[in-house]
Every structure is written in structure tokens, then in C-alpha cells.
Amino acid sequence: RILNVNDRASNMATLAELGEYPIALEICYNIIKYWVRTIQFDENSLTFECYRENMMLSQQGNPCWIKAVKDILCAIGMEEIWYNQNLIGIRESNFLRNVRSKLNDVYKMQWTLDMYDDDRKNKESKNKLRTYRTFKNVYSFEKYLHMNDVDGRTNIVRFRISAHNLNVEKMRHSNVYIPVGHRICTMCNENAVEDEFHVLMNCNAYSIIRQEY
């Protein structure tokens, strides 16, 4: 709602416009943070005893939070810490900073892959973010969001992330599937798909506006 877009807007794109990360990353970070604190307890404490029990459960293949710790560390390329837990030592703050950074880096890599993933079950379907990826190259907060003109800001973000009412997006949600090539512009007679590029660059219905701006 910060960007004033509808519920059908892409989460990937809305987060990228704000330079924010999914809450799941914060959950992963807190799991690691709790684990780091736990392994520093006295070995005779009840907390550490619970940790040992969880380790045994994990080694036996049973589901437990310790397995999540291992999976997260392996996913961000820090599996050596799992096998050499004494490496954390007095560098706890540096380690946790590194964990957060790597979580963000892994997410951004997956974000890029997803943006360029055009493999669909329905071969006639298209990646919703195929226009967005042509200009969104850096995962960071967009400066235009500082605009005081709320309506102008809203229109820009909706156009950028395909959360608009152009037929290319509106017909995506029809009860009967309409192939992208059939989502024709009704504002002109060019028999072209009403997508962002067509409206911005080609549609003669907006030629006067285009000349003015």
C-alpha cells in the first residue's frame, strides 16, 4: 500500500522499487542470530542441553529448527561455519552482518533470475516483468518516489511495474485466458497489443500528448 498499487501487483517489483527485502529474509536472519546466541550458552545450561537434543534430532533426519540453521548457512555459502562453529567466536557482530549481506545478495541473484525467466507452462503466456526488466537494473530505492505529487508518483510506479489498466495486464486476469497477442489496443486502429511500449511510443491516440511532453 505504500506505493498505492493493487493486490495483483508483483511483490518482486514493489519491493525492488523500494529497495526493500522480503520478510522471509528477516526470519532467516533471526534464526541464525538465535542459533549464534544459543551455542554460546554454558554447556551445562538447560538451553544448551536443548540445543544438543535438537542436534541429535537433526542428525537422525528429524525436522527441527537446527536443520533450518544448516540449510540457511549452506544456501548463502557459509556452510564452513556450520562445521566449524568455533569460528564465530568474538566476531559475532561481524558474522551476523555478513549473514545479512549474503542473504540479501542471494535474494538479489534470485530476483534477477526470476525477472528473466520466460519459461511458462502456457507457452503463449509472458513474463509479467518483461518490460520492467528493460530499465530496472539496480536493486535500490527509486528517487522518483520522493515526488510530492502523489498522483504522478502513483501513475509512474503503476506504469513501471505493470500494475496498470492497459489491456496487456487487464486481460491477463480475464475469466477466459486471452493470449498476449490478442490483448489489442482499443484506442487506435493499429491492431497492436496495448502494452507499455505501444502506449508510450506508438499509439496515435496519445500523439498530441507525446508531442507536448
mmCIF file of N, CA, C and O in Angstrom, residues 94-183:
data_model
loop_
_atom_site.group_PDB
_atom_site.id
_atom_site.type_symbol
_atom_site.label_atom_id
_atom_site.label_comp_id
_atom_site.label_asym_id
_atom_site.label_seq_id
_atom_site.Cartn_x
_atom_site.Cartn_y
_atom_site.Cartn_z
ATOM 1 N N ASN A 94 30.314 -9.103 13.402
ATOM 2 C CA ASN A 94 30.780 -9.169 12.019
ATOM 3 C C ASN A 94 30.133 -10.337 11.282
ATOM 4 O O ASN A 94 29.756 -10.219 10.109
ATOM 5 N N PHE A 95 30.026 -11.454 11.974
ATOM 6 C CA PHE A 95 29.424 -12.639 11.379
ATOM 7 C C PHE A 95 27.971 -12.375 11.000
ATOM 8 O O PHE A 95 27.537 -12.692 9.892
ATOM 9 N N LEU A 96 27.214 -11.775 11.915
ATOM 10 C CA LEU A 96 25.802 -11.510 11.661
ATOM 11 C C LEU A 96 25.623 -10.478 10.541
ATOM 12 O O LEU A 96 24.693 -10.581 9.739
ATOM 13 N N ARG A 97 26.519 -9.500 10.488
ATOM 14 C CA ARG A 97 26.478 -8.533 9.391
ATOM 15 C C ARG A 97 26.695 -9.235 8.064
ATOM 16 O O ARG A 97 26.048 -8.933 7.062
ATOM 17 N N ASN A 98 27.629 -10.182 8.079
ATOM 18 C CA ASN A 98 27.944 -10.941 6.879
ATOM 19 C C ASN A 98 26.761 -11.807 6.455
ATOM 20 O O ASN A 98 26.462 -11.949 5.264
ATOM 21 N N VAL A 99 26.071 -12.388 7.432
ATOM 22 C CA VAL A 99 24.896 -13.213 7.154
ATOM 23 C C VAL A 99 23.819 -12.377 6.467
ATOM 24 O O VAL A 99 23.251 -12.789 5.447
ATOM 25 N N ARG A 100 23.547 -11.198 7.018
ATOM 26 C CA ARG A 100 22.512 -10.341 6.421
ATOM 27 C C ARG A 100 22.893 -9.942 4.991
ATOM 28 O O ARG A 100 22.058 -9.953 4.079
ATOM 29 N N SER A 101 24.150 -9.598 4.802
ATOM 30 C CA SER A 101 24.616 -9.198 3.486
ATOM 31 C C SER A 101 24.478 -10.335 2.478
ATOM 32 O O SER A 101 24.020 -10.133 1.342
ATOM 33 N N LYS A 102 24.848 -11.538 2.885
ATOM 34 C CA LYS A 102 24.773 -12.687 1.986
ATOM 35 C C LYS A 102 23.322 -13.079 1.699
ATOM 36 O O LYS A 102 22.999 -13.487 0.581
ATOM 37 N N LEU A 103 22.450 -12.968 2.693
ATOM 38 C CA LEU A 103 21.029 -13.226 2.467
ATOM 39 C C LEU A 103 20.489 -12.286 1.397
ATOM 40 O O LEU A 103 19.767 -12.697 0.479
ATOM 41 N N ASN A 104 20.848 -11.001 1.517
ATOM 42 C CA ASN A 104 20.405 -10.013 0.541
ATOM 43 C C ASN A 104 20.979 -10.303 -0.841
ATOM 44 O O ASN A 104 20.276 -10.193 -1.858
ATOM 45 N N ASP A 105 22.258 -10.685 -0.889
ATOM 46 C CA ASP A 105 22.909 -10.962 -2.174
ATOM 47 C C ASP A 105 22.271 -12.163 -2.874
ATOM 48 O O ASP A 105 22.037 -12.134 -4.091
ATOM 49 N N VAL A 106 21.995 -13.211 -2.101
ATOM 50 C CA VAL A 106 21.365 -14.404 -2.678
ATOM 51 C C VAL A 106 19.976 -14.068 -3.200
ATOM 52 O O VAL A 106 19.576 -14.514 -4.282
ATOM 53 N N TYR A 107 19.245 -13.247 -2.441
ATOM 54 C CA TYR A 107 17.905 -12.852 -2.901
ATOM 55 C C TYR A 107 17.991 -12.049 -4.194
ATOM 56 O O TYR A 107 17.206 -12.276 -5.129
ATOM 57 N N LYS A 108 18.930 -11.120 -4.276
ATOM 58 C CA LYS A 108 19.049 -10.294 -5.481
ATOM 59 C C LYS A 108 19.424 -11.145 -6.700
ATOM 60 O O LYS A 108 18.962 -10.872 -7.812
ATOM 61 N N MET A 109 20.245 -12.155 -6.488
ATOM 62 C CA MET A 109 20.578 -13.062 -7.587
ATOM 63 C C MET A 109 19.340 -13.805 -8.072
ATOM 64 O O MET A 109 19.100 -13.921 -9.272
ATOM 65 N N GLN A 110 18.521 -14.285 -7.115
ATOM 66 C CA GLN A 110 17.298 -14.992 -7.486
ATOM 67 C C GLN A 110 16.294 -14.050 -8.120
ATOM 68 O O GLN A 110 15.579 -14.417 -9.067
ATOM 69 N N TRP A 111 16.262 -12.822 -7.642
ATOM 70 C CA TRP A 111 15.381 -11.787 -8.197
ATOM 71 C C TRP A 111 15.701 -11.562 -9.673
ATOM 72 O O TRP A 111 14.805 -11.494 -10.521
ATOM 73 N N THR A 112 16.989 -11.471 -9.981
ATOM 74 C CA THR A 112 17.409 -11.279 -11.372
ATOM 75 C C THR A 112 17.037 -12.479 -12.236
ATOM 76 O O THR A 112 16.522 -12.324 -13.353
ATOM 77 N N LEU A 113 17.275 -13.671 -11.710
ATOM 78 C CA LEU A 113 16.928 -14.882 -12.462
ATOM 79 C C LEU A 113 15.430 -14.948 -12.743
ATOM 80 O O LEU A 113 15.010 -15.279 -13.851
ATOM 81 N N ASP A 114 14.625 -14.623 -11.743
ATOM 82 C CA ASP A 114 13.168 -14.670 -11.903
ATOM 83 C C ASP A 114 12.686 -13.621 -12.909
ATOM 84 O O ASP A 114 11.732 -13.847 -13.654
ATOM 85 N N MET A 115 13.336 -12.462 -12.912
ATOM 86 C CA MET A 115 12.945 -11.404 -13.839
ATOM 87 C C MET A 115 13.158 -11.823 -15.283
ATOM 88 O O MET A 115 12.421 -11.407 -16.190
ATOM 89 N N TYR A 116 14.161 -12.645 -15.511
ATOM 90 C CA TYR A 116 14.490 -13.054 -16.881
ATOM 91 C C TYR A 116 14.039 -14.482 -17.194
ATOM 92 O O TYR A 116 14.407 -15.035 -18.224
ATOM 93 N N ASP A 117 13.243 -15.044 -16.292
ATOM 94 C CA ASP A 117 12.733 -16.396 -16.519
ATOM 95 C C ASP A 117 11.472 -16.326 -17.377
ATOM 96 O O ASP A 117 10.412 -15.925 -16.912
ATOM 97 N N ASP A 118 11.596 -16.722 -18.619
ATOM 98 C CA ASP A 118 10.460 -16.682 -19.547
ATOM 99 C C ASP A 118 9.837 -18.051 -19.768
ATOM 100 O O ASP A 118 9.000 -18.219 -20.656
ATOM 101 N N ASP A 119 10.251 -19.023 -18.970
ATOM 102 C CA ASP A 119 9.699 -20.374 -19.113
ATOM 103 C C ASP A 119 8.339 -20.432 -18.432
ATOM 104 O O ASP A 119 8.218 -20.184 -17.241
ATOM 105 N N ARG A 120 7.312 -20.718 -19.189
ATOM 106 C CA ARG A 120 5.946 -20.777 -18.677
ATOM 107 C C ARG A 120 5.287 -22.077 -19.109
ATOM 108 O O ARG A 120 5.575 -22.617 -20.172
ATOM 109 N N LYS A 121 4.382 -22.603 -18.257
ATOM 110 C CA LYS A 121 3.625 -23.796 -18.630
ATOM 111 C C LYS A 121 2.818 -23.522 -19.890
ATOM 112 O O LYS A 121 2.736 -24.339 -20.789
ATOM 113 N N ASN A 122 2.209 -22.341 -19.903
ATOM 114 C CA ASN A 122 1.476 -21.916 -21.094
ATOM 115 C C ASN A 122 2.452 -21.137 -21.982
ATOM 116 O O ASN A 122 2.873 -20.030 -21.644
ATOM 117 N N LYS A 123 2.833 -21.711 -23.095
ATOM 118 C CA LYS A 123 3.849 -21.115 -23.958
ATOM 119 C C LYS A 123 3.428 -19.769 -24.525
ATOM 120 O O LYS A 123 4.264 -18.972 -24.971
ATOM 121 N N GLU A 124 2.115 -19.487 -24.527
ATOM 122 C CA GLU A 124 1.641 -18.214 -25.053
ATOM 123 C C GLU A 124 1.665 -17.120 -23.982
ATOM 124 O O GLU A 124 1.457 -15.946 -24.279
ATOM 125 N N SER A 125 1.904 -17.519 -22.745
ATOM 126 C CA SER A 125 1.965 -16.553 -21.655
ATOM 127 C C SER A 125 3.321 -15.847 -21.661
ATOM 128 O O SER A 125 4.277 -16.323 -22.261
ATOM 129 N N LYS A 126 3.394 -14.709 -21.006
ATOM 130 C CA LYS A 126 4.630 -13.932 -20.969
ATOM 131 C C LYS A 126 4.969 -13.547 -19.535
ATOM 132 O O LYS A 126 4.110 -13.490 -18.663
ATOM 133 N N ASN A 127 6.244 -13.263 -19.313
ATOM 134 C CA ASN A 127 6.701 -12.796 -18.005
ATOM 135 C C ASN A 127 6.103 -11.422 -17.724
ATOM 136 O O ASN A 127 6.254 -10.494 -18.527
ATOM 137 N N LYS A 128 5.428 -11.292 -16.608
ATOM 138 C CA LYS A 128 4.759 -10.037 -16.243
ATOM 139 C C LYS A 128 5.750 -8.871 -16.170
ATOM 140 O O LYS A 128 5.389 -7.726 -16.414
ATOM 141 N N LEU A 129 7.006 -9.179 -15.853
ATOM 142 C CA LEU A 129 8.002 -8.126 -15.651
ATOM 143 C C LEU A 129 8.931 -7.955 -16.861
ATOM 144 O O LEU A 129 10.038 -7.441 -16.716
ATOM 145 N N ARG A 130 8.502 -8.373 -18.023
ATOM 146 C CA ARG A 130 9.381 -8.302 -19.194
ATOM 147 C C ARG A 130 9.687 -6.860 -19.599
ATOM 148 O O ARG A 130 10.736 -6.590 -20.201
ATOM 149 N N THR A 131 8.778 -5.930 -19.315
ATOM 150 C CA THR A 131 9.065 -4.512 -19.581
ATOM 151 C C THR A 131 9.893 -3.925 -18.452
ATOM 152 O O THR A 131 10.874 -3.211 -18.695
ATOM 153 N N TYR A 132 9.532 -4.254 -17.243
ATOM 154 C CA TYR A 132 10.233 -3.734 -16.057
ATOM 155 C C TYR A 132 11.725 -4.041 -16.112
ATOM 156 O O TYR A 132 12.560 -3.201 -15.772
ATOM 157 N N ARG A 133 12.066 -5.224 -16.562
ATOM 158 C CA ARG A 133 13.477 -5.640 -16.549
ATOM 159 C C ARG A 133 14.325 -4.886 -17.573
ATOM 160 O O ARG A 133 15.555 -4.929 -17.515
ATOM 161 N N THR A 134 13.685 -4.178 -18.515
ATOM 162 C CA THR A 134 14.453 -3.438 -19.503
ATOM 163 C C THR A 134 15.091 -2.182 -18.928
ATOM 164 O O THR A 134 16.030 -1.637 -19.521
ATOM 165 N N PHE A 135 14.575 -1.699 -17.781
ATOM 166 C CA PHE A 135 15.151 -0.482 -17.196
ATOM 167 C C PHE A 135 15.511 -0.615 -15.716
ATOM 168 O O PHE A 135 16.225 0.237 -15.186
ATOM 169 N N LYS A 136 15.038 -1.669 -15.050
ATOM 170 C CA LYS A 136 15.368 -1.847 -13.635
ATOM 171 C C LYS A 136 16.586 -2.755 -13.527
ATOM 172 O O LYS A 136 16.483 -3.977 -13.571
ATOM 173 N N ASN A 137 17.752 -2.151 -13.380
ATOM 174 C CA ASN A 137 18.992 -2.919 -13.338
ATOM 175 C C ASN A 137 19.624 -2.979 -11.955
ATOM 176 O O ASN A 137 20.442 -3.856 -11.678
ATOM 177 N N VAL A 138 19.261 -2.030 -11.100
ATOM 178 C CA VAL A 138 19.855 -1.962 -9.759
ATOM 179 C C VAL A 138 18.761 -2.107 -8.716
ATOM 180 O O VAL A 138 17.735 -1.433 -8.779
ATOM 181 N N TYR A 139 18.996 -3.005 -7.761
ATOM 182 C CA TYR A 139 18.017 -3.231 -6.688
ATOM 183 C C TYR A 139 18.208 -2.157 -5.624
ATOM 184 O O TYR A 139 19.025 -2.287 -4.708
ATOM 185 N N SER A 140 17.451 -1.076 -5.768
ATOM 186 C CA SER A 140 17.583 0.036 -4.823
ATOM 187 C C SER A 140 16.336 0.912 -4.866
ATOM 188 O O SER A 140 15.519 0.814 -5.780
ATOM 189 N N PHE A 141 16.210 1.763 -3.869
ATOM 190 C CA PHE A 141 15.096 2.705 -3.774
ATOM 191 C C PHE A 141 15.137 3.661 -4.953
ATOM 192 O O PHE A 141 16.193 4.200 -5.294
ATOM 193 N N GLU A 142 13.980 3.872 -5.582
ATOM 194 C CA GLU A 142 13.911 4.754 -6.746
ATOM 195 C C GLU A 142 13.637 6.199 -6.319
ATOM 196 O O GLU A 142 12.727 6.476 -5.543
ATOM 197 N N LYS A 143 14.436 7.120 -6.849
ATOM 198 C CA LYS A 143 14.372 8.522 -6.425
ATOM 199 C C LYS A 143 13.038 9.190 -6.731
ATOM 200 O O LYS A 143 12.628 10.125 -6.037
ATOM 201 N N TYR A 144 12.358 8.724 -7.786
ATOM 202 C CA TYR A 144 11.083 9.369 -8.137
ATOM 203 C C TYR A 144 10.043 9.222 -7.024
ATOM 204 O O TYR A 144 9.065 9.974 -6.965
ATOM 205 N N LEU A 145 10.248 8.269 -6.113
ATOM 206 C CA LEU A 145 9.309 8.053 -5.013
ATOM 207 C C LEU A 145 9.349 9.190 -3.986
ATOM 208 O O LEU A 145 8.504 9.253 -3.094
ATOM 209 N N HIS A 146 10.325 10.086 -4.132
ATOM 210 C CA HIS A 146 10.380 11.272 -3.262
ATOM 211 C C HIS A 146 9.467 12.383 -3.777
ATOM 212 O O HIS A 146 9.334 13.422 -3.130
ATOM 213 N N MET A 147 8.840 12.178 -4.950
ATOM 214 C CA MET A 147 7.967 13.196 -5.529
ATOM 215 C C MET A 147 6.828 13.554 -4.573
ATOM 216 O O MET A 147 6.246 12.687 -3.935
ATOM 217 N N ASN A 148 6.526 14.850 -4.479
ATOM 218 C CA ASN A 148 5.406 15.302 -3.650
ATOM 219 C C ASN A 148 4.065 15.116 -4.345
ATOM 220 O O ASN A 148 3.022 15.075 -3.699
ATOM 221 N N ASP A 149 4.118 15.019 -5.676
ATOM 222 C CA ASP A 149 2.902 14.801 -6.467
ATOM 223 C C ASP A 149 2.477 13.337 -6.319
ATOM 224 O O ASP A 149 2.988 12.456 -7.011
ATOM 225 N N VAL A 150 1.530 13.088 -5.429
ATOM 226 C CA VAL A 150 1.121 11.715 -5.125
ATOM 227 C C VAL A 150 0.529 11.015 -6.345
ATOM 228 O O VAL A 150 0.871 9.862 -6.641
ATOM 229 N N ASP A 151 -0.347 11.712 -7.073
ATOM 230 C CA ASP A 151 -0.965 11.099 -8.254
ATOM 231 C C ASP A 151 0.081 10.787 -9.319
ATOM 232 O O ASP A 151 0.055 9.709 -9.936
ATOM 233 N N GLY A 152 0.987 11.725 -9.539
ATOM 234 C CA GLY A 152 2.037 11.499 -10.524
ATOM 235 C C GLY A 152 2.935 10.335 -10.131
ATOM 236 O O GLY A 152 3.289 9.498 -10.971
ATOM 237 N N ARG A 153 3.284 10.274 -8.873
ATOM 238 C CA ARG A 153 4.127 9.181 -8.363
ATOM 239 C C ARG A 153 3.433 7.836 -8.516
ATOM 240 O O ARG A 153 4.046 6.850 -8.936
ATOM 241 N N THR A 154 2.144 7.822 -8.208
ATOM 242 C CA THR A 154 1.367 6.581 -8.315
ATOM 243 C C THR A 154 1.290 6.107 -9.758
ATOM 244 O O THR A 154 1.451 4.921 -10.049
ATOM 245 N N ASN A 155 1.051 7.043 -10.669
ATOM 246 C CA ASN A 155 0.965 6.674 -12.087
ATOM 247 C C ASN A 155 2.288 6.121 -12.608
ATOM 248 O O ASN A 155 2.311 5.176 -13.398
ATOM 249 N N ILE A 156 3.385 6.709 -12.164
ATOM 250 C CA ILE A 156 4.706 6.243 -12.612
ATOM 251 C C ILE A 156 4.962 4.827 -12.124
ATOM 252 O O ILE A 156 5.367 3.956 -12.899
ATOM 253 N N VAL A 157 4.717 4.586 -10.849
ATOM 254 C CA VAL A 157 5.014 3.249 -10.313
ATOM 255 C C VAL A 157 4.102 2.202 -10.931
ATOM 256 O O VAL A 157 4.545 1.080 -11.243
ATOM 257 N N ARG A 158 2.850 2.527 -11.141
ATOM 258 C CA ARG A 158 1.927 1.565 -11.758
ATOM 259 C C ARG A 158 2.354 1.225 -13.183
ATOM 260 O O ARG A 158 2.264 0.081 -13.617
ATOM 261 N N PHE A 159 2.807 2.239 -13.895
ATOM 262 C CA PHE A 159 3.252 2.004 -15.273
ATOM 263 C C PHE A 159 4.539 1.177 -15.281
ATOM 264 O O PHE A 159 4.696 0.250 -16.082
ATOM 265 N N ARG A 160 5.442 1.485 -14.372
ATOM 266 C CA ARG A 160 6.742 0.798 -14.339
ATOM 267 C C ARG A 160 6.604 -0.694 -14.023
ATOM 268 O O ARG A 160 7.261 -1.532 -14.643
ATOM 269 N N ILE A 161 5.735 -1.026 -13.049
ATOM 270 C CA ILE A 161 5.674 -2.420 -12.592
ATOM 271 C C ILE A 161 4.481 -3.187 -13.175
ATOM 272 O O ILE A 161 4.127 -4.261 -12.695
ATOM 273 N N SER A 162 3.873 -2.615 -14.215
ATOM 274 C CA SER A 162 2.732 -3.261 -14.892
ATOM 275 C C SER A 162 1.560 -3.521 -13.947
ATOM 276 O O SER A 162 0.954 -4.591 -13.959
ATOM 277 N N ALA A 163 1.256 -2.518 -13.131
ATOM 278 C CA ALA A 163 0.090 -2.609 -12.247
ATOM 279 C C ALA A 163 -0.968 -1.621 -12.735
ATOM 280 O O ALA A 163 -1.661 -0.974 -11.958
ATOM 281 N N HIS A 164 -1.071 -1.493 -14.051
ATOM 282 C CA HIS A 164 -1.943 -0.519 -14.705
ATOM 283 C C HIS A 164 -3.190 -1.206 -15.281
ATOM 284 O O HIS A 164 -3.428 -2.394 -15.045
ATOM 285 N N ASN A 165 -3.959 -0.439 -16.055
ATOM 286 C CA ASN A 165 -5.184 -0.973 -16.671
ATOM 287 C C ASN A 165 -5.053 -1.147 -18.176
ATOM 288 O O ASN A 165 -6.077 -1.218 -18.884
ATOM 289 N N LEU A 166 -3.848 -1.194 -18.695
ATOM 290 C CA LEU A 166 -3.672 -1.468 -20.126
ATOM 291 C C LEU A 166 -4.110 -2.908 -20.388
ATOM 292 O O LEU A 166 -4.003 -3.774 -19.521
ATOM 293 N N ASN A 167 -4.569 -3.159 -21.576
ATOM 294 C CA ASN A 167 -5.120 -4.485 -21.890
ATOM 295 C C ASN A 167 -4.126 -5.626 -21.689
ATOM 296 O O ASN A 167 -4.518 -6.748 -21.367
ATOM 297 N N VAL A 168 -2.847 -5.355 -21.899
ATOM 298 C CA VAL A 168 -1.855 -6.411 -21.746
ATOM 299 C C VAL A 168 -1.869 -6.968 -20.318
ATOM 300 O O VAL A 168 -1.588 -8.153 -20.096
ATOM 301 N N GLU A 169 -2.230 -6.124 -19.364
ATOM 302 C CA GLU A 169 -2.300 -6.563 -17.973
ATOM 303 C C GLU A 169 -3.736 -6.866 -17.558
ATOM 304 O O GLU A 169 -4.004 -7.877 -16.915
ATOM 305 N N LYS A 170 -4.668 -6.001 -17.932
ATOM 306 C CA LYS A 170 -6.063 -6.179 -17.524
ATOM 307 C C LYS A 170 -6.628 -7.502 -18.018
ATOM 308 O O LYS A 170 -7.311 -8.219 -17.283
ATOM 309 N N MET A 171 -6.323 -7.854 -19.271
ATOM 310 C CA MET A 171 -6.857 -9.090 -19.843
ATOM 311 C C MET A 171 -6.148 -10.336 -19.324
ATOM 312 O O MET A 171 -6.622 -11.448 -19.544
ATOM 313 N N ARG A 172 -5.026 -10.146 -18.645
ATOM 314 C CA ARG A 172 -4.341 -11.270 -18.008
ATOM 315 C C ARG A 172 -5.242 -11.917 -16.960
ATOM 316 O O ARG A 172 -5.150 -13.119 -16.692
ATOM 317 N N HIS A 173 -6.111 -11.111 -16.368
ATOM 318 C CA HIS A 173 -6.961 -11.580 -15.275
ATOM 319 C C HIS A 173 -8.392 -11.880 -15.712
ATOM 320 O O HIS A 173 -9.296 -11.957 -14.873
ATOM 321 N N SER A 174 -8.609 -12.019 -17.008
ATOM 322 C CA SER A 174 -9.945 -12.367 -17.507
ATOM 323 C C SER A 174 -10.319 -13.782 -17.089
ATOM 324 O O SER A 174 -9.452 -14.625 -16.852
ATOM 325 N N ASN A 175 -11.609 -14.031 -16.984
ATOM 326 C CA ASN A 175 -12.075 -15.375 -16.624
ATOM 327 C C ASN A 175 -11.660 -16.410 -17.668
ATOM 328 O O ASN A 175 -11.369 -17.560 -17.344
ATOM 329 N N VAL A 176 -11.645 -15.981 -18.926
ATOM 330 C CA VAL A 176 -11.193 -16.846 -20.030
ATOM 331 C C VAL A 176 -9.827 -16.341 -20.472
ATOM 332 O O VAL A 176 -9.648 -15.148 -20.731
ATOM 333 N N TYR A 177 -8.854 -17.237 -20.545
ATOM 334 C CA TYR A 177 -7.497 -16.819 -20.880
ATOM 335 C C TYR A 177 -7.432 -16.196 -22.268
ATOM 336 O O TYR A 177 -7.939 -16.751 -23.251
ATOM 337 N N ILE A 178 -6.801 -15.032 -22.332
ATOM 338 C CA ILE A 178 -6.616 -14.330 -23.603
ATOM 339 C C ILE A 178 -5.112 -14.237 -23.876
ATOM 340 O O ILE A 178 -4.377 -13.626 -23.090
ATOM 341 N N PRO A 179 -4.622 -14.846 -24.951
ATOM 342 C CA PRO A 179 -3.189 -14.782 -25.275
ATOM 343 C C PRO A 179 -2.707 -13.342 -25.373
ATOM 344 O O PRO A 179 -3.478 -12.441 -25.758
ATOM 345 N N VAL A 180 -1.463 -13.110 -25.054
ATOM 346 C CA VAL A 180 -0.909 -11.755 -25.075
ATOM 347 C C VAL A 180 -1.107 -11.089 -26.431
ATOM 348 O O VAL A 180 -1.470 -9.909 -26.518
ATOM 349 N N GLY A 181 -0.917 -11.836 -27.496
ATOM 350 C CA GLY A 181 -1.039 -11.276 -28.837
ATOM 351 C C GLY A 181 -2.433 -10.810 -29.199
ATOM 352 O O GLY A 181 -2.620 -10.097 -30.189
ATOM 353 N N HIS A 182 -3.432 -11.198 -28.380
ATOM 354 C CA HIS A 182 -4.825 -10.807 -28.649
ATOM 355 C C HIS A 182 -5.313 -9.688 -27.726
ATOM 356 O O HIS A 182 -6.485 -9.321 -27.781
ATOM 357 N N ARG A 183 -4.435 -9.163 -26.907
ATOM 358 C CA ARG A 183 -4.835 -8.091 -25.987
ATOM 359 C C ARG A 183 -4.625 -6.748 -26.690
ATOM 360 O O ARG A 183 -3.748 -5.951 -26.356
#
